[in-house]
Amino acid sequence: MKFAVKAWSKSGRARVGSLQLGSCPHLSIEIETPALLLTTRKGLPVFISPDLLPSLPSPDSHLLQFSPLHLYAEFFMLYLSESSFAMGFACSMEGLSTKTISNIGGLHQMLGLQEYGFAAVPRDSIVCLPEHESSNKMGASFETPSGRRLIKPVEYMEMISSMKPNLYATLADEVPAWVSEKRNKASVDRTVRWLDDCLKLSTTGGAVFGSIVGGSSVEERERCAQEVARRNVSGYWIGGFGLGESMDKRSAILNAVMDNLPEEKPRQICGLGLPEEVLQGIAAGIDLFDSTYIYHLTLGGFALTFPLDRIQSSSDSQLSDKGSDNTKINLKATVYRKDTSPVVDSCNCYTCLNHTKAYINHLLNVHEMLAQILLEMYVFALIHNTHHYLAFFSSIREAIRDGKFEQFRQKFIDSRRDHLFVT
Amino acid sequence: MNRLKEPTLSSRNGWSALILAMNRQIVTVVDGKWDYEGPMWDVAMKWVVILGRFNRARAAQLTLPHFTSQTPLFMPVGTQGTIKGLTTSQLEEIGCQIILGNTYHLALRPTSELIDELGGLHKFMNWPRALLTDSGGFQMVSLLHLADITEKGVTFQSPVDGKPMLLTPEESIQIQNRIGADIIMALDDVVKTTITGPRIEEAMYRTLRWIDRCIAAHKRPNEQNLFGIVQGGLDPVLRDICVKGLVDRNLPGYAIGGLAGGEDKDSFWRVVAQCTAALPEDKPRYVMGVGYPLDIVVCSALGADMYDCVYPTRTARFGTALIPEGVLKLKHQAMADDTRPVDPSCECMVCKNYTRAYIHCLVTKDAMGSQLLSYHNLYYMMKLSRDLHSSIIQGRFPEYALPSLSSVFFYADQFVCMFLQKMFPKGDVPEWVCNAMEVAGIDISSCCAPFSSSQDWTLENTQSKTF
């Protein structure tokens, strides 16, 4: 993996970078940062089947984020009866064994996505949620579809070595903002220790991103960042956000972390989803973001519509009765039943080129009748939302390069506030 | 000579196909362009041109207002203006020609009026190829409480507010007129083949009375082809009366209904064989609710052209894939470390990119699992349709073994035999299939193991009634 900063904003924190991933022998992906990592389930994008992926812009859409825990099947011994000393193997039904994954040849091969870059993060905001109360000094605990699981560094590295992602975050003990000082301090100690364990066991050639925690304590965040910065890692994964902390305090904590990290290595974060949060993160110096926000938006039937021009157009007051604001519309709303216009007129994503609001409205509402979540109900909305958010990131990069990032950010926040005053 | 207006005409340079008279119209090829002479028929919006045959099996070209398709063909069922699991672009990609829409569901949501207002179902879902809608009757009877059939129509309880409602033949056609599919189905009085007694006869005669009401109510005969449905249970006399009655009405196409509902396979193929023998050559024959690949091969051998079934997509949702050997249950624990593709002989993107192990970990837990299997299963069905069509045209449906230098490769070429050999490698082809192929005039002895003496199978037994 190679990373280089290409341009700085006037404030000196936000930056445009170039991330090159090349763990596949003859394949190199080059992506500009700040960038969006697409959410996946077991490695494949949610809702969007692999043959529809190429409809998203390239190479922007080629960074995928996944949780190895969700893909991994654990085998455990089950004693059938004491007297006969019989033992059987039971397997968690969720995933595959590391052996099978290795036999297939790793993640890229298994998913048929050789031209994509994979970033492994243990935490997945949809299916693998950190469960801090059950974590202990041996490992981190997560709530997964197959129950609560404790993952130790050695197990995690086994998964990583069989899956061979392009980059991976080390195992972290993430805690929400309200835990005690003592617990918070312990999380930093554990995370740094697990980082060392992971580094010792790392063999695959994927880039290691050291995990940084510390809750909402500036001191602990600084301490953790300093410790991690001392290690030989290729980048940093900033954890512990999106777990209930307040947005106001976040900037101070982010800056405290960034001040202690070298500029030339990439920084990844989870849990900053809304456009304002993304802008806040970029302003602090973050390069890579997860996209759980888009997933939840799509499930709710929302489509992103905010204008992407750097000069924000004036707000449209008539949107308020459609259950929407300047940023998004709710495609389930009855007002769209007969609307034969595309979701966003100027958008040239697959959805906007081929389908109407009326059709997507129908698909989203059909769910009530069929009582199942089917991919095709959401795929069009997700393709549009992903396309739109990727374009958002693209216009941010442009603003940074032109030295106008702070203006861009301010205008965006102002235009979102405007609609509240218009009625 | 008149020329049919676009887009039903497509010029085909260099065709030298066998052209049949369609009622009083003669079709000829002049400089590679289709022409017809004769009286302009209102209903003449599609052409059936038989491009090849083997005994009763036919390969034809079915020109519909929105698309020209090749038969035999399988039509996936899209319940809500969407096939469960695939987008319209994916369906096009895998070679889907006609999709079936369920009138009952569409009438409930988003309503046929809205679809009409927005320009028809094709435009609504952006499907550039052909559509077929059913009458809505079957769904009502099978899905709703207290659905009852009277001479007026199908009475049922509205699923929205419980009020009693009535679906008449007129109403069904009007709804389908609004939806705008290329082929629409008459409302028929369908009874399960497992029922016996006078109800079957009543249903058959009622179907004939209703077809006249459907024809009268049909407002768009220039753009939509109304197919009649042959009923009559398992009774050959009733079936015969129904066929004759429908043929008298000179419809654009005919469906064989009332099957695929639990009857035994032996009865099933005999009804299909009887109907295909009696229905006119120059109109398509559509066996409703079929189905399994084996059933489609047999029915095609007997002279049917079109099929529909929810089976491929429904079975995908339960983790089952269609393969030449039959089915593959991806949920099975044995799949967890099987690194082969679902079907090594399949060229679809699922089989080219994914292992059984990976799909195993997806099925029943992640929607993507049934998505990928639906894709593969429908691809499989489309390929089956293409193979049936091309093997009949190329004379490989099977061929008789003539002594020749290349006779060593001859048997490998016979589509039906290859199909049966893969599905029944031990030669245990079911007896009903053997009987049906006998009537179809197809020699499958190379794929059948010699019968054991315990089986009472003699040549006389298989000389079933000639149809």
PDB file of C-alpha atoms in Angstrom, chain B residues 74-314:
ATOM      1  CA  PHE B  74     -39.674 -20.183 -20.192  1.00  0.00           C
ATOM      2  CA  MET B  75     -41.224 -17.075 -18.660  1.00  0.00           C
ATOM      3  CA  PRO B  76     -40.129 -16.036 -15.165  1.00  0.00           C
ATOM      4  CA  VAL B  77     -42.864 -14.792 -12.897  1.00  0.00           C
ATOM      5  CA  GLY B  78     -42.631 -11.249 -11.598  1.00  0.00           C
ATOM      6  CA  THR B  79     -45.194 -10.776  -8.949  1.00  0.00           C
ATOM      7  CA  GLN B  80     -45.099  -7.050  -8.422  1.00  0.00           C
ATOM      8  CA  GLY B  81     -43.673  -5.637 -11.568  1.00  0.00           C
ATOM      9  CA  THR B  82     -40.377  -7.076 -10.475  1.00  0.00           C
ATOM     10  CA  ILE B  83     -38.901 -10.555 -10.517  1.00  0.00           C
ATOM     11  CA  LYS B  84     -37.946 -11.571  -7.040  1.00  0.00           C
ATOM     12  CA  GLY B  85     -34.224 -11.160  -7.060  1.00  0.00           C
ATOM     13  CA  LEU B  86     -33.383  -9.590 -10.378  1.00  0.00           C
ATOM     14  CA  THR B  87     -33.515  -6.185 -11.991  1.00  0.00           C
ATOM     15  CA  THR B  88     -34.767  -5.707 -15.526  1.00  0.00           C
ATOM     16  CA  SER B  89     -31.247  -5.191 -16.809  1.00  0.00           C
ATOM     17  CA  GLN B  90     -30.151  -8.508 -15.326  1.00  0.00           C
ATOM     18  CA  LEU B  91     -33.128 -10.258 -16.882  1.00  0.00           C
ATOM     19  CA  GLU B  92     -32.183  -8.869 -20.261  1.00  0.00           C
ATOM     20  CA  GLU B  93     -28.594  -9.887 -19.677  1.00  0.00           C
ATOM     21  CA  ILE B  94     -29.501 -13.540 -19.094  1.00  0.00           C
ATOM     22  CA  GLY B  95     -31.741 -13.663 -22.138  1.00  0.00           C
ATOM     23  CA  CYS B  96     -35.202 -13.371 -20.690  1.00  0.00           C
ATOM     24  CA  GLN B  97     -37.767 -12.749 -23.445  1.00  0.00           C
ATOM     25  CA  ILE B  98     -41.188 -12.614 -21.827  1.00  0.00           C
ATOM     26  CA  ILE B  99     -41.967 -11.904 -18.161  1.00  0.00           C
ATOM     27  CA  LEU B 100     -45.176 -12.737 -16.439  1.00  0.00           C
ATOM     28  CA  GLY B 101     -46.948 -10.179 -14.252  1.00  0.00           C
ATOM     29  CA  ASN B 102     -49.553 -11.133 -11.693  1.00  0.00           C
ATOM     30  CA  THR B 103     -52.712  -9.157 -12.349  1.00  0.00           C
ATOM     31  CA  TYR B 104     -54.080  -9.716  -8.881  1.00  0.00           C
ATOM     32  CA  HIS B 105     -51.076  -8.210  -7.109  1.00  0.00           C
ATOM     33  CA  LEU B 106     -50.668  -5.358  -9.565  1.00  0.00           C
ATOM     34  CA  ALA B 107     -54.342  -4.450  -9.300  1.00  0.00           C
ATOM     35  CA  LEU B 108     -53.933  -4.169  -5.546  1.00  0.00           C
ATOM     36  CA  ARG B 109     -50.735  -2.200  -5.740  1.00  0.00           C
ATOM     37  CA  PRO B 110     -50.065   0.109  -7.497  1.00  0.00           C
ATOM     38  CA  THR B 111     -53.454  -0.463  -9.241  1.00  0.00           C
ATOM     39  CA  SER B 112     -54.042  -0.935 -12.939  1.00  0.00           C
ATOM     40  CA  GLU B 113     -55.372   2.615 -13.264  1.00  0.00           C
ATOM     41  CA  LEU B 114     -52.080   4.069 -12.092  1.00  0.00           C
ATOM     42  CA  ILE B 115     -50.115   1.813 -14.400  1.00  0.00           C
ATOM     43  CA  ASP B 116     -52.323   2.891 -17.291  1.00  0.00           C
ATOM     44  CA  GLU B 117     -51.927   6.539 -16.374  1.00  0.00           C
ATOM     45  CA  LEU B 118     -48.169   6.191 -16.386  1.00  0.00           C
ATOM     46  CA  GLY B 119     -48.146   4.562 -19.799  1.00  0.00           C
ATOM     47  CA  GLY B 120     -48.465   0.847 -19.120  1.00  0.00           C
ATOM     48  CA  LEU B 121     -46.420  -1.731 -17.257  1.00  0.00           C
ATOM     49  CA  HIS B 122     -43.577  -1.824 -19.782  1.00  0.00           C
ATOM     50  CA  LYS B 123     -42.916   1.844 -19.251  1.00  0.00           C
ATOM     51  CA  PHE B 124     -43.539   1.698 -15.534  1.00  0.00           C
ATOM     52  CA  MET B 125     -40.883  -0.913 -14.890  1.00  0.00           C
ATOM     53  CA  ASN B 126     -38.753  -0.003 -17.904  1.00  0.00           C
ATOM     54  CA  TRP B 127     -38.877  -3.469 -19.432  1.00  0.00           C
ATOM     55  CA  PRO B 128     -38.210  -3.271 -23.162  1.00  0.00           C
ATOM     56  CA  ARG B 129     -39.205  -6.825 -23.982  1.00  0.00           C
ATOM     57  CA  ALA B 130     -42.468  -8.719 -23.787  1.00  0.00           C
ATOM     58  CA  LEU B 131     -44.924  -9.087 -20.931  1.00  0.00           C
ATOM     59  CA  LEU B 132     -47.721 -11.510 -20.216  1.00  0.00           C
ATOM     60  CA  THR B 133     -50.360 -11.023 -17.536  1.00  0.00           C
ATOM     61  CA  ASP B 134     -52.505 -13.731 -16.039  1.00  0.00           C
ATOM     62  CA  SER B 135     -56.218 -13.188 -15.440  1.00  0.00           C
ATOM     63  CA  GLY B 136     -55.986 -12.813 -11.673  1.00  0.00           C
ATOM     64  CA  GLY B 137     -58.435 -15.626 -11.074  1.00  0.00           C
ATOM     65  CA  PHE B 138     -56.027 -18.350 -10.083  1.00  0.00           C
ATOM     66  CA  GLN B 139     -54.274 -16.173  -7.517  1.00  0.00           C
ATOM     67  CA  MET B 140     -57.536 -15.216  -5.948  1.00  0.00           C
ATOM     68  CA  VAL B 141     -58.690 -18.744  -5.583  1.00  0.00           C
ATOM     69  CA  SER B 142     -55.402 -19.880  -4.141  1.00  0.00           C
ATOM     70  CA  LEU B 143     -54.587 -16.884  -1.950  1.00  0.00           C
ATOM     71  CA  LEU B 144     -57.822 -15.582  -0.598  1.00  0.00           C
ATOM     72  CA  HIS B 145     -60.226 -16.700   2.032  1.00  0.00           C
ATOM     73  CA  LEU B 146     -63.747 -17.363   0.947  1.00  0.00           C
ATOM     74  CA  ALA B 147     -63.023 -17.082  -2.728  1.00  0.00           C
ATOM     75  CA  ASP B 148     -65.831 -18.631  -4.654  1.00  0.00           C
ATOM     76  CA  ILE B 149     -66.649 -19.052  -8.300  1.00  0.00           C
ATOM     77  CA  THR B 150     -70.106 -18.354  -9.699  1.00  0.00           C
ATOM     78  CA  GLU B 151     -71.362 -17.789 -13.217  1.00  0.00           C
ATOM     79  CA  LYS B 152     -70.817 -14.077 -12.757  1.00  0.00           C
ATOM     80  CA  GLY B 153     -67.194 -14.406 -11.858  1.00  0.00           C
ATOM     81  CA  VAL B 154     -64.886 -14.981  -8.907  1.00  0.00           C
ATOM     82  CA  THR B 155     -66.304 -13.617  -5.675  1.00  0.00           C
ATOM     83  CA  PHE B 156     -63.840 -12.931  -2.916  1.00  0.00           C
ATOM     84  CA  GLN B 157     -63.211 -10.943   0.189  1.00  0.00           C
ATOM     85  CA  SER B 158     -61.191  -7.828  -0.450  1.00  0.00           C
ATOM     86  CA  PRO B 159     -57.829  -8.156   1.300  1.00  0.00           C
ATOM     87  CA  VAL B 160     -57.930  -4.432   2.015  1.00  0.00           C
ATOM     88  CA  ASP B 161     -61.213  -4.089   3.888  1.00  0.00           C
ATOM     89  CA  GLY B 162     -62.915  -7.464   3.861  1.00  0.00           C
ATOM     90  CA  LYS B 163     -65.787  -6.322   1.667  1.00  0.00           C
ATOM     91  CA  PRO B 164     -67.197  -8.865  -0.764  1.00  0.00           C
ATOM     92  CA  MET B 165     -65.917  -8.225  -4.273  1.00  0.00           C
ATOM     93  CA  LEU B 166     -66.341  -9.769  -7.653  1.00  0.00           C
ATOM     94  CA  LEU B 167     -63.863 -10.334 -10.436  1.00  0.00           C
ATOM     95  CA  THR B 168     -65.755 -10.844 -13.672  1.00  0.00           C
ATOM     96  CA  PRO B 169     -64.283 -11.846 -17.020  1.00  0.00           C
ATOM     97  CA  GLU B 170     -64.972  -8.295 -18.184  1.00  0.00           C
ATOM     98  CA  GLU B 171     -63.191  -6.770 -15.202  1.00  0.00           C
ATOM     99  CA  SER B 172     -60.192  -9.061 -15.600  1.00  0.00           C
ATOM    100  CA  ILE B 173     -59.769  -8.087 -19.232  1.00  0.00           C
ATOM    101  CA  GLN B 174     -60.210  -4.402 -18.447  1.00  0.00           C
ATOM    102  CA  ILE B 175     -57.509  -4.562 -15.787  1.00  0.00           C
ATOM    103  CA  GLN B 176     -55.214  -6.342 -18.202  1.00  0.00           C
ATOM    104  CA  ASN B 177     -56.010  -3.827 -20.927  1.00  0.00           C
ATOM    105  CA  ARG B 178     -54.837  -1.106 -18.577  1.00  0.00           C
ATOM    106  CA  ILE B 179     -51.666  -2.928 -17.639  1.00  0.00           C
ATOM    107  CA  GLY B 180     -50.833  -3.305 -21.328  1.00  0.00           C
ATOM    108  CA  ALA B 181     -49.030  -6.654 -21.596  1.00  0.00           C
ATOM    109  CA  ASP B 182     -48.342  -8.207 -25.000  1.00  0.00           C
ATOM    110  CA  ILE B 183     -50.269 -11.340 -24.058  1.00  0.00           C
ATOM    111  CA  ILE B 184     -53.294 -11.406 -21.757  1.00  0.00           C
ATOM    112  CA  MET B 185     -55.077 -14.424 -20.390  1.00  0.00           C
ATOM    113  CA  ALA B 186     -58.812 -15.110 -20.372  1.00  0.00           C
ATOM    114  CA  LEU B 187     -60.454 -15.564 -17.019  1.00  0.00           C
ATOM    115  CA  ASP B 188     -61.122 -19.264 -16.710  1.00  0.00           C
ATOM    116  CA  ASP B 189     -62.854 -21.433 -14.174  1.00  0.00           C
ATOM    117  CA  VAL B 190     -59.916 -23.420 -12.923  1.00  0.00           C
ATOM    118  CA  VAL B 191     -60.318 -26.493 -10.755  1.00  0.00           C
ATOM    119  CA  LYS B 192     -57.593 -28.647  -9.277  1.00  0.00           C
ATOM    120  CA  THR B 193     -56.995 -31.861 -11.167  1.00  0.00           C
ATOM    121  CA  THR B 194     -57.267 -33.742  -7.899  1.00  0.00           C
ATOM    122  CA  ILE B 195     -60.960 -32.938  -7.770  1.00  0.00           C
ATOM    123  CA  THR B 196     -63.388 -35.337  -9.390  1.00  0.00           C
ATOM    124  CA  GLY B 197     -67.052 -35.181 -10.274  1.00  0.00           C
ATOM    125  CA  PRO B 198     -69.372 -32.823 -12.134  1.00  0.00           C
ATOM    126  CA  ARG B 199     -67.493 -29.717 -11.003  1.00  0.00           C
ATOM    127  CA  ILE B 200     -64.899 -30.320 -13.694  1.00  0.00           C
ATOM    128  CA  GLU B 201     -67.456 -30.405 -16.456  1.00  0.00           C
ATOM    129  CA  GLU B 202     -69.155 -27.332 -15.066  1.00  0.00           C
ATOM    130  CA  ALA B 203     -65.831 -25.495 -14.999  1.00  0.00           C
ATOM    131  CA  MET B 204     -64.988 -26.464 -18.556  1.00  0.00           C
ATOM    132  CA  TYR B 205     -68.262 -25.212 -20.013  1.00  0.00           C
ATOM    133  CA  ARG B 206     -68.108 -22.081 -17.946  1.00  0.00           C
ATOM    134  CA  THR B 207     -64.622 -21.394 -19.275  1.00  0.00           C
ATOM    135  CA  LEU B 208     -66.087 -21.528 -22.775  1.00  0.00           C
ATOM    136  CA  ARG B 209     -68.888 -19.176 -21.875  1.00  0.00           C
ATOM    137  CA  TRP B 210     -66.438 -16.802 -20.239  1.00  0.00           C
ATOM    138  CA  ILE B 211     -64.134 -16.714 -23.240  1.00  0.00           C
ATOM    139  CA  ASP B 212     -66.864 -15.035 -25.240  1.00  0.00           C
ATOM    140  CA  ARG B 213     -67.276 -12.452 -22.512  1.00  0.00           C
ATOM    141  CA  CYS B 214     -63.518 -11.904 -22.474  1.00  0.00           C
ATOM    142  CA  ILE B 215     -63.385 -11.461 -26.226  1.00  0.00           C
ATOM    143  CA  ALA B 216     -66.239  -8.965 -26.085  1.00  0.00           C
ATOM    144  CA  ALA B 217     -64.595  -6.984 -23.300  1.00  0.00           C
ATOM    145  CA  HIS B 218     -61.179  -6.854 -24.950  1.00  0.00           C
ATOM    146  CA  LYS B 219     -60.599  -3.277 -26.048  1.00  0.00           C
ATOM    147  CA  ARG B 220     -57.097  -3.567 -27.448  1.00  0.00           C
ATOM    148  CA  PRO B 221     -56.959  -6.559 -29.783  1.00  0.00           C
ATOM    149  CA  ASN B 222     -54.425  -4.757 -31.995  1.00  0.00           C
ATOM    150  CA  GLU B 223     -51.874  -4.497 -29.229  1.00  0.00           C
ATOM    151  CA  GLN B 224     -52.638  -7.331 -26.879  1.00  0.00           C
ATOM    152  CA  ASN B 225     -53.084 -10.998 -27.680  1.00  0.00           C
ATOM    153  CA  LEU B 226     -55.840 -12.758 -25.771  1.00  0.00           C
ATOM    154  CA  PHE B 227     -55.041 -16.414 -25.081  1.00  0.00           C
ATOM    155  CA  GLY B 228     -57.764 -18.891 -24.194  1.00  0.00           C
ATOM    156  CA  ILE B 229     -57.177 -21.582 -21.595  1.00  0.00           C
ATOM    157  CA  VAL B 230     -58.117 -25.217 -22.128  1.00  0.00           C
ATOM    158  CA  GLN B 231     -59.719 -26.751 -19.054  1.00  0.00           C
ATOM    159  CA  GLY B 232     -61.407 -30.106 -18.474  1.00  0.00           C
ATOM    160  CA  GLY B 233     -59.438 -31.748 -15.712  1.00  0.00           C
ATOM    161  CA  LEU B 234     -58.004 -35.130 -16.604  1.00  0.00           C
ATOM    162  CA  ASP B 235     -60.985 -36.153 -18.711  1.00  0.00           C
ATOM    163  CA  PRO B 236     -60.021 -36.464 -22.377  1.00  0.00           C
ATOM    164  CA  VAL B 237     -63.595 -36.016 -23.541  1.00  0.00           C
ATOM    165  CA  LEU B 238     -63.974 -32.729 -21.677  1.00  0.00           C
ATOM    166  CA  ARG B 239     -60.571 -31.543 -22.810  1.00  0.00           C
ATOM    167  CA  ASP B 240     -61.502 -32.273 -26.390  1.00  0.00           C
ATOM    168  CA  ILE B 241     -64.724 -30.279 -26.155  1.00  0.00           C
ATOM    169  CA  CYS B 242     -62.837 -27.370 -24.632  1.00  0.00           C
ATOM    170  CA  VAL B 243     -60.135 -27.397 -27.287  1.00  0.00           C
ATOM    171  CA  LYS B 244     -62.664 -27.393 -30.060  1.00  0.00           C
ATOM    172  CA  GLY B 245     -64.657 -24.622 -28.445  1.00  0.00           C
ATOM    173  CA  LEU B 246     -61.614 -22.379 -28.058  1.00  0.00           C
ATOM    174  CA  VAL B 247     -60.272 -23.104 -31.510  1.00  0.00           C
ATOM    175  CA  ASP B 248     -63.632 -22.086 -32.941  1.00  0.00           C
ATOM    176  CA  ARG B 249     -63.027 -18.616 -31.469  1.00  0.00           C
ATOM    177  CA  ASN B 250     -59.827 -18.349 -33.446  1.00  0.00           C
ATOM    178  CA  LEU B 251     -57.658 -16.877 -30.701  1.00  0.00           C
ATOM    179  CA  PRO B 252     -54.039 -15.788 -31.148  1.00  0.00           C
ATOM    180  CA  GLY B 253     -52.807 -18.489 -28.782  1.00  0.00           C
ATOM    181  CA  TYR B 254     -53.938 -21.248 -26.433  1.00  0.00           C
ATOM    182  CA  ALA B 255     -52.926 -22.243 -22.944  1.00  0.00           C
ATOM    183  CA  ILE B 256     -53.288 -25.624 -21.339  1.00  0.00           C
ATOM    184  CA  GLY B 257     -54.506 -24.903 -17.854  1.00  0.00           C
ATOM    185  CA  GLY B 258     -55.528 -26.785 -14.775  1.00  0.00           C
ATOM    186  CA  LEU B 259     -52.314 -28.796 -14.576  1.00  0.00           C
ATOM    187  CA  ALA B 260     -49.278 -28.481 -12.296  1.00  0.00           C
ATOM    188  CA  GLY B 261     -51.515 -28.820  -9.262  1.00  0.00           C
ATOM    189  CA  GLY B 262     -50.676 -32.174  -7.763  1.00  0.00           C
ATOM    190  CA  GLU B 263     -51.898 -34.604 -10.367  1.00  0.00           C
ATOM    191  CA  ASP B 264     -49.704 -37.624 -11.058  1.00  0.00           C
ATOM    192  CA  LYS B 265     -47.171 -37.248 -13.801  1.00  0.00           C
ATOM    193  CA  ASP B 266     -48.687 -39.931 -15.957  1.00  0.00           C
ATOM    194  CA  SER B 267     -52.002 -38.062 -16.171  1.00  0.00           C
ATOM    195  CA  PHE B 268     -50.175 -34.793 -16.630  1.00  0.00           C
ATOM    196  CA  TRP B 269     -48.283 -35.725 -19.764  1.00  0.00           C
ATOM    197  CA  ARG B 270     -51.293 -37.404 -21.342  1.00  0.00           C
ATOM    198  CA  VAL B 271     -53.380 -34.255 -21.045  1.00  0.00           C
ATOM    199  CA  VAL B 272     -50.557 -32.183 -22.538  1.00  0.00           C
ATOM    200  CA  ALA B 273     -50.130 -34.689 -25.359  1.00  0.00           C
ATOM    201  CA  GLN B 274     -53.824 -34.737 -26.149  1.00  0.00           C
ATOM    202  CA  CYS B 275     -54.115 -30.956 -26.204  1.00  0.00           C
ATOM    203  CA  THR B 276     -51.012 -30.326 -28.267  1.00  0.00           C
ATOM    204  CA  ALA B 277     -52.212 -32.853 -30.815  1.00  0.00           C
ATOM    205  CA  ALA B 278     -55.589 -31.139 -31.115  1.00  0.00           C
ATOM    206  CA  LEU B 279     -54.566 -27.464 -30.990  1.00  0.00           C
ATOM    207  CA  PRO B 280     -53.742 -25.714 -34.275  1.00  0.00           C
ATOM    208  CA  GLU B 281     -50.166 -25.879 -35.534  1.00  0.00           C
ATOM    209  CA  ASP B 282     -49.783 -22.215 -36.285  1.00  0.00           C
ATOM    210  CA  LYS B 283     -50.565 -20.852 -32.816  1.00  0.00           C
ATOM    211  CA  PRO B 284     -48.420 -21.012 -29.707  1.00  0.00           C
ATOM    212  CA  ARG B 285     -49.248 -23.506 -26.935  1.00  0.00           C
ATOM    213  CA  TYR B 286     -48.615 -22.357 -23.394  1.00  0.00           C
ATOM    214  CA  VAL B 287     -48.582 -24.903 -20.552  1.00  0.00           C
ATOM    215  CA  MET B 288     -49.339 -22.898 -17.441  1.00  0.00           C
ATOM    216  CA  GLY B 289     -47.490 -23.455 -14.204  1.00  0.00           C
ATOM    217  CA  VAL B 290     -44.752 -25.700 -15.643  1.00  0.00           C
ATOM    218  CA  GLY B 291     -42.151 -25.974 -14.086  1.00  0.00           C
ATOM    219  CA  TYR B 292     -39.442 -28.375 -13.535  1.00  0.00           C
ATOM    220  CA  PRO B 293     -36.807 -28.621 -16.273  1.00  0.00           C
ATOM    221  CA  LEU B 294     -37.692 -32.259 -16.904  1.00  0.00           C
ATOM    222  CA  ASP B 295     -41.358 -31.391 -17.393  1.00  0.00           C
ATOM    223  CA  ILE B 296     -40.433 -28.643 -19.826  1.00  0.00           C
ATOM    224  CA  VAL B 297     -38.315 -30.986 -21.926  1.00  0.00           C
ATOM    225  CA  VAL B 298     -41.114 -33.549 -22.065  1.00  0.00           C
ATOM    226  CA  CYS B 299     -43.804 -30.992 -22.913  1.00  0.00           C
ATOM    227  CA  SER B 300     -41.607 -29.492 -25.615  1.00  0.00           C
ATOM    228  CA  ALA B 301     -41.148 -32.944 -27.094  1.00  0.00           C
ATOM    229  CA  LEU B 302     -44.923 -33.230 -27.161  1.00  0.00           C
ATOM    230  CA  GLY B 303     -45.363 -29.918 -28.975  1.00  0.00           C
ATOM    231  CA  ALA B 304     -45.754 -27.146 -26.383  1.00  0.00           C
ATOM    232  CA  ASP B 305     -44.005 -23.782 -26.739  1.00  0.00           C
ATOM    233  CA  MET B 306     -44.323 -21.623 -23.629  1.00  0.00           C
ATOM    234  CA  TYR B 307     -44.025 -22.170 -19.899  1.00  0.00           C
ATOM    235  CA  ASP B 308     -44.158 -20.227 -16.651  1.00  0.00           C
ATOM    236  CA  CYS B 309     -43.457 -21.153 -13.049  1.00  0.00           C
ATOM    237  CA  VAL B 310     -42.359 -19.618  -9.775  1.00  0.00           C
ATOM    238  CA  TYR B 311     -40.264 -22.688  -9.077  1.00  0.00           C
ATOM    239  CA  PRO B 312     -36.788 -21.440 -10.127  1.00  0.00           C
ATOM    240  CA  THR B 313     -36.955 -18.282  -8.021  1.00  0.00           C
ATOM    241  CA  ARG B 314     -38.884 -19.824  -5.168  1.00  0.00           C
TER     242      ARG B 314
END
